[in-house]
Short mmCIF file of C-alpha atoms in Angstrom, two decimals:
data_model
loop_
_atom_site.label_atom_id
_atom_site.label_comp_id
_atom_site.label_asym_id
_atom_site.label_seq_id
_atom_site.Cartn_x
_atom_site.Cartn_y
_atom_site.Cartn_z
CA MET A 249 102.35 80.43 130.01
CA SER A 250 99.76 83.04 130.96
CA LEU A 251 100.26 86.55 130.30
CA PRO A 252 100.86 88.90 133.08
CA VAL A 253 97.85 91.83 133.21
CA ASP A 254 99.50 95.46 132.49
CA PRO A 255 97.22 98.07 133.60
CA LYS A 256 98.44 100.55 131.91
CA LYS A 257 97.06 98.91 128.73
CA ALA A 258 94.03 99.64 130.04
CA TYR A 259 92.91 102.64 128.27
CA TYR A 260 89.58 102.89 128.41
CA TYR A 261 89.12 102.49 132.42
CA PRO A 262 86.92 101.15 134.16
CA GLU A 263 87.39 97.71 133.32
CA ILE A 264 87.84 94.28 134.55
CA TRP A 265 90.15 91.91 133.31
CA ALA A 266 91.38 88.16 134.10
CA GLU A 267 94.07 86.28 135.09
CA ALA A 268 94.25 82.36 134.81
CA GLY A 269 96.39 79.33 135.86
CA SER A 270 98.26 77.16 137.80
CA ILE A 271 101.02 77.15 140.58
CA THR A 272 102.85 75.41 142.49
CA THR A 273 102.22 76.28 146.30
CA THR A 274 105.32 76.65 148.44
CA SER A 275 106.47 76.67 152.33
CA ASP A 276 106.83 80.74 151.94
CA GLY A 277 104.05 81.57 149.36
CA ALA A 278 104.47 81.30 145.30
CA GLU A 279 104.34 84.24 143.85
CA ILE A 280 100.96 84.19 141.83
CA ALA A 281 101.13 87.99 140.68
CA TYR A 282 102.47 90.75 141.44
CA TYR A 283 101.17 94.66 140.30
CA SER A 284 103.15 97.90 141.60
CA ASP A 285 104.41 101.03 139.25
CA PHE A 286 100.85 101.16 137.94
CA GLY A 287 101.66 105.16 137.72
CA ASP A 288 97.98 107.19 138.10
CA TYR A 289 95.99 103.53 138.36
CA ILE A 290 94.84 101.50 140.68
CA VAL A 291 93.71 97.63 140.59
CA GLN A 292 91.05 96.18 142.73
CA LEU A 293 91.00 92.59 142.80
CA VAL A 294 87.18 91.72 142.62
CA SER A 295 87.09 87.58 141.97
CA LEU A 296 89.14 85.26 143.27
CA ALA A 297 88.22 81.12 142.57
CA THR A 298 90.93 78.28 143.67
CA HIS A 299 90.60 74.60 144.10
CA PRO A 300 91.37 72.60 146.38
CA GLU A 301 94.69 70.36 145.64
CA THR A 302 94.66 66.77 145.53
CA THR A 303 96.43 66.48 148.75
CA GLY A 304 97.72 68.87 151.28
CA ASN A 305 94.53 71.53 151.42
CA GLY A 306 97.25 74.76 150.81
CA SER A 307 96.62 79.02 151.62
CA VAL A 308 95.94 81.45 149.11
CA ARG A 309 96.65 84.96 150.41
CA VAL A 310 96.26 88.73 149.24
CA ASN A 311 98.03 91.39 149.49
CA THR A 312 98.48 95.22 149.26
CA GLU A 313 100.51 98.21 150.64
CA SER A 314 98.51 98.32 153.08
CA GLY A 315 99.51 95.15 154.69
CA ASP A 316 100.22 91.65 154.30
CA ASP A 317 97.85 88.57 154.34
CA LEU A 318 94.24 90.93 153.45
CA ILE A 319 92.88 87.83 152.20
CA ASP A 320 94.56 83.95 153.96
CA SER A 321 92.28 81.39 153.43
CA ARG A 322 92.59 77.78 153.20
CA THR A 323 91.45 76.81 149.91
CA SER A 324 89.98 73.66 151.71
CA ALA A 325 87.07 75.70 152.81
CA ARG A 326 86.88 78.59 149.65
CA PHE A 327 84.30 77.51 146.92
CA TYR A 328 84.92 75.50 143.91
CA MET A 329 85.65 76.56 141.19
CA ASP A 330 82.73 76.98 139.83
CA ASN A 331 81.96 79.99 141.79
CA LEU A 332 83.72 82.65 141.88
CA GLU A 333 84.05 84.98 145.62
CA THR A 334 82.88 88.60 144.95
CA LEU A 335 85.78 90.67 146.21
CA ASN A 336 87.18 94.58 146.91
CA ILE A 337 90.99 94.37 148.07
CA VAL A 338 92.20 97.81 146.75
CA GLY A 339 95.82 97.95 145.39
CA LYS A 340 96.72 101.70 145.20
CA THR A 341 100.51 101.23 145.09
CA SER A 342 100.56 97.83 144.97
CA LEU A 343 98.78 94.19 144.73
CA GLY A 344 99.93 90.38 145.08
CA LEU A 345 98.72 87.09 145.39
CA TYR A 346 100.24 83.95 146.73
CA ALA A 347 100.32 80.40 147.12
CA TYR A 348 101.38 78.47 150.38
CA TYR A 349 101.38 74.99 151.60
CA PRO A 350 100.47 74.71 155.42
CA SER A 351 103.16 73.33 157.92
CA GLY A 352 104.74 70.23 157.88
CA GLY A 353 102.91 69.99 154.31
CA SER A 354 104.40 69.39 150.36
CA ALA A 355 104.36 71.49 147.10
CA GLN A 356 100.59 70.96 145.54
CA THR A 357 99.65 72.35 141.58
CA LEU A 358 96.85 75.65 142.77
CA TYR A 359 94.33 76.33 140.01
CA TYR A 360 93.25 80.00 140.42
CA ARG A 361 90.98 82.25 138.51
CA TYR A 362 90.67 85.73 139.74
CA GLY A 363 89.21 89.24 138.16
CA LEU A 364 91.45 92.81 138.32
CA ARG A 365 89.49 95.67 138.02
CA ILE A 366 91.69 98.94 136.79
CA THR A 367 90.49 102.30 136.38
CA LYS A 368 92.01 105.70 137.39
CA PRO A 369 90.08 106.82 139.92
CA THR A 370 87.79 108.79 140.31
CA VAL A 371 88.13 111.92 143.02
CA TYR A 372 85.01 110.29 144.67
CA GLU A 373 87.59 106.80 144.66
CA LYS A 374 90.23 108.20 145.83
CA ILE A 375 88.04 110.03 149.06
CA LEU A 376 86.40 106.54 149.95
CA TYR A 377 89.62 105.18 149.37
CA GLY A 378 91.98 107.34 151.79
CA ILE A 379 93.92 108.41 149.01
CA PRO A 380 95.38 112.15 148.98
CA LEU A 381 93.69 114.92 146.60
CA THR A 382 95.72 117.46 145.09
CA ASP A 383 94.31 120.98 145.16
CA GLU A 384 92.62 121.06 141.93
CA GLU A 385 90.59 117.83 143.10
CA GLU A 386 90.48 119.69 146.39
CA ALA A 387 88.17 122.44 144.80
CA LEU A 388 85.84 119.56 142.41
CA ASN A 389 85.17 117.71 146.08
CA GLU A 390 84.38 120.63 147.31
CA LYS A 391 82.57 122.38 144.60
CA PHE A 392 80.42 119.16 144.03
CA GLU A 393 80.64 118.61 148.04
CA ILE A 394 81.78 114.61 147.28
CA SER A 395 82.54 113.94 150.81
CA LYS A 396 79.57 115.51 152.40
CA LYS A 397 77.61 112.79 149.84
CA ILE A 398 79.59 110.08 150.61
CA LYS A 399 78.98 110.51 154.40
CA ALA A 400 75.23 110.47 153.55
CA GLY A 401 75.19 107.68 151.79
CA VAL A 402 73.78 109.44 148.55
CA LEU A 403 76.70 109.65 146.18
CA SER A 404 77.53 105.86 144.97
CA GLY A 405 79.65 106.45 142.51
CA GLU A 406 78.98 103.61 140.18
CA GLN A 407 78.42 103.53 136.43
CA ILE A 408 75.53 101.65 135.08
CA GLN A 409 75.81 100.29 131.59
CA LYS A 410 73.06 100.00 128.98
CA PHE A 411 73.71 97.51 126.44
CA GLU A 412 71.79 97.60 123.09
CA LYS A 413 72.34 94.21 122.80
CA ILE A 414 74.73 91.49 123.83
CA TYR A 415 75.97 88.71 122.32
CA GLU A 416 76.84 84.41 122.69
CA VAL A 417 79.78 83.66 120.73
CA ALA A 418 79.63 79.31 121.29
CA ARG A 419 82.05 76.95 119.55
CA GLU A 420 83.35 73.74 119.42
CA ILE A 421 86.85 74.03 117.03
CA THR A 422 89.61 71.93 115.29
CA ALA A 423 93.31 73.19 114.40
CA ALA A 424 95.81 71.96 114.55
CA ALA A 425 98.80 72.58 117.02
CA ASN A 426 99.52 75.93 116.29
CA ALA A 427 97.33 77.04 114.05
CA ASN A 428 95.99 79.96 116.96
CA PRO A 429 92.31 79.89 115.82
CA THR A 430 89.89 83.15 116.16
CA ILE A 431 86.27 82.25 117.53
CA GLY A 432 83.79 83.58 115.63
CA VAL A 433 84.92 86.13 113.80
CA GLU A 434 86.43 90.10 114.90
CA ILE A 435 84.15 92.62 116.21
CA HIS A 436 85.02 96.42 114.50
CA PRO A 437 81.85 98.91 116.36
CA THR A 438 80.12 101.15 114.40
CA SER A 439 81.61 104.64 114.48
CA GLY A 440 79.73 106.17 118.00
CA LYS A 441 79.78 102.71 119.55
CA LYS A 442 82.17 100.25 121.69
CA ALA A 443 82.11 97.22 122.10
CA VAL A 444 82.71 95.47 125.68
CA LEU A 445 83.82 91.65 126.23
CA LEU A 446 81.45 90.73 128.91
CA SER A 447 82.67 87.54 129.99
CA VAL A 448 84.36 84.12 128.68
CA ALA A 449 84.58 80.20 129.04
CA THR A 450 85.47 77.32 128.17
CA GLN A 451 86.56 73.97 128.99
CA GLN A 452 89.68 72.38 130.09
CA HIS A 453 92.72 71.68 128.52
CA THR A 454 94.47 68.87 130.39
CA THR A 455 98.45 69.84 130.17
CA ALA A 456 98.75 73.96 132.25
CA ASN A 457 100.52 75.26 129.15
CA GLN A 458 98.94 74.23 125.97
CA VAL A 459 95.72 76.28 124.95
CA PHE A 460 95.00 79.18 126.22
CA ILE A 461 92.29 82.10 125.32
CA LYS A 462 93.54 85.12 124.07
CA VAL A 463 92.11 88.33 124.36
CA GLU A 464 92.85 91.45 121.55
CA ARG A 465 91.85 95.15 121.87
CA ASP A 466 92.33 97.19 119.38
CA ARG A 467 95.40 95.56 118.51
CA ASN A 468 96.82 94.75 121.90
CA GLU A 469 97.31 91.63 123.70
CA ILE A 470 95.51 92.25 126.65
CA ILE A 471 94.32 89.27 128.04
CA LYS A 472 95.81 85.20 128.06
CA LEU A 473 94.54 82.81 129.90
CA ASP A 474 94.96 79.17 130.63
CA THR A 475 92.14 76.51 129.91
CA ASN A 476 94.24 74.06 132.15
CA ALA A 477 92.24 76.65 135.05
CA PHE A 478 88.72 76.54 134.04
CA ILE A 479 88.97 72.16 136.05
CA ASN A 480 85.34 70.73 136.96
CA ALA A 481 84.22 72.04 139.72
CA VAL A 482 83.86 69.07 142.03
CA ASP A 483 85.06 66.00 140.30
CA SER A 484 84.31 63.94 136.83
CA THR A 485 80.99 63.04 137.72
CA TYR A 486 80.07 66.51 137.58
CA ASN A 487 81.44 67.50 134.70
CA ALA A 488 80.98 71.43 134.87
CA GLN A 489 83.26 72.87 132.94
CA LEU A 490 81.27 75.05 130.52
CA ASN A 491 78.39 76.44 133.42
CA TYR A 492 80.77 78.71 134.89
CA GLU A 493 81.94 81.90 133.34
CA GLN A 494 85.12 84.52 134.37
CA PRO A 495 83.22 88.07 133.98
CA LEU A 496 85.43 90.43 132.48
CA TYR A 497 84.92 94.82 131.25
CA VAL A 498 86.66 94.70 128.33
CA PRO A 499 86.01 97.91 126.15
CA ALA A 500 87.01 98.38 122.78
CA ILE A 501 85.94 100.96 120.15
CA ASP A 502 88.18 99.82 116.95
CA LYS A 503 88.73 95.59 117.43
CA LEU A 504 87.81 93.47 119.60
CA LYS A 505 89.09 89.69 118.88
CA VAL A 506 89.09 86.81 121.10
CA SER A 507 91.17 84.07 119.53
CA ILE A 508 93.03 80.18 120.86
CA GLU A 509 96.23 79.90 120.90
CA ASN A 510 97.03 76.38 120.87
CA SER A 511 100.50 74.68 120.53
CA VAL A 512 98.87 71.51 120.76
CA ALA A 513 96.14 69.66 118.21
CA ILE A 514 92.38 70.54 119.30
CA THR A 515 89.58 68.26 118.93
CA ASP A 516 85.91 69.68 119.05
CA PHE A 517 87.88 72.39 122.22
CA LYS A 518 84.40 73.91 123.27
CA VAL A 519 84.42 77.55 123.99
CA ARG A 520 81.93 80.54 124.28
CA PHE A 521 82.14 84.70 125.54
CA THR A 522 79.34 87.20 125.22
CA TYR A 523 79.94 90.76 124.49
CA GLY A 524 77.62 93.83 124.52
CA ILE A 525 77.15 96.74 122.47
CA ALA A 526 76.93 100.63 123.47
CA PRO A 527 76.35 104.72 122.57
CA LEU A 528 80.91 105.71 123.00
CA THR A 529 79.35 108.41 125.73
CA VAL A 530 80.85 111.90 125.92
CA MET A 531 81.77 111.27 129.54
CA GLU A 532 83.74 108.36 128.37
CA LYS A 533 85.31 110.54 125.61
CA ILE A 534 86.59 112.85 127.88
CA ARG A 535 87.34 110.42 130.51
CA TRP A 536 89.74 108.30 128.19
CA ASN A 537 91.08 111.63 126.28
CA LEU A 538 89.46 111.27 122.80
CA PRO A 539 88.97 114.19 120.62
CA LEU A 540 84.61 115.77 120.38
CA THR A 541 83.00 116.64 118.09
CA ASP A 542 81.17 120.13 118.12
CA GLU A 543 78.39 119.17 119.81
CA GLU A 544 79.55 117.10 122.13
CA ALA A 545 81.84 119.53 123.36
CA GLU A 546 78.77 122.14 123.28
CA ILE A 547 77.56 118.73 125.48
CA ALA A 548 80.30 118.11 127.87
CA SER A 549 80.56 122.18 128.20
CA SER A 550 77.40 122.83 128.55
CA MET A 551 76.43 119.64 131.20
CA ASP A 552 80.07 120.35 132.75
CA LEU A 553 80.75 117.48 132.26
CA TYR A 554 84.58 117.97 132.23
CA ASP A 555 84.95 118.35 136.32
CA ALA A 556 82.03 115.77 136.41
CA ALA A 557 84.06 112.97 134.79
CA ILE A 558 87.03 113.62 137.03
CA GLY A 559 85.05 113.98 140.33
CA GLY A 560 83.19 110.53 139.05
CA VAL A 561 79.84 112.53 140.18
CA LEU A 562 77.63 111.10 137.06
#
């Protein structure tokens, strides 16, 4: 089975993780995933792809604490899996995805892939999503005039990452059962840098729960995608398995490893990922509670970065 995402392991937030797999639809909704009890974090469904079932197309539904059926979409009317739907559905305390078949229908296999953004919300995000502020956060709201700037349309809260380099690793892997080979090499960013996994793509393995793409970050396994869910986009004549990628944003400051977990032998199995190298900034160190050098502490103090990081204004 795919590894369920644990939002509390998103130490270097905001991060975008993913899940990919398949599930048998039911009349009352088979649970694809349900996230709750993630403490100070919020989760956001930012992308979603499904594939029309062979017969009796069903529906995919998304619920949060704000209500049920925020999405209630027939899979036959959605994109094929070569095109992810871009979304932003916020789960402040819970978020669930479910697979249904229609009245009078029958159980079918529904394939899915989706991206999940995980973060500890800034004051900016809390105001935007209607999350109550603490007294300290309200003081920062007044200090930086965050509410006013949101209403005025002059504060976006977006953080744009500039990479020094972006690399691609593309391989054809032949391995015996349970060999679990690493794709390329482990990535170890140098001091003062971070490596960020940006995307993965793979051919399909035709049986579920046998061949997975795994992502390990700083000695923790955090993502495990069933390659059975990377299916042809339309039909066997349009072999688009490797034409699309699952977008990610997974920073690592010690180790980043992408590997295959295979319980069966694989031959010339194609897989690809991209990653970027960028500076580890003072703002990120503050946000992630990492130690600062004396020089960085001086920069943080002189530029008021501690409050700015909490406020989400830079």
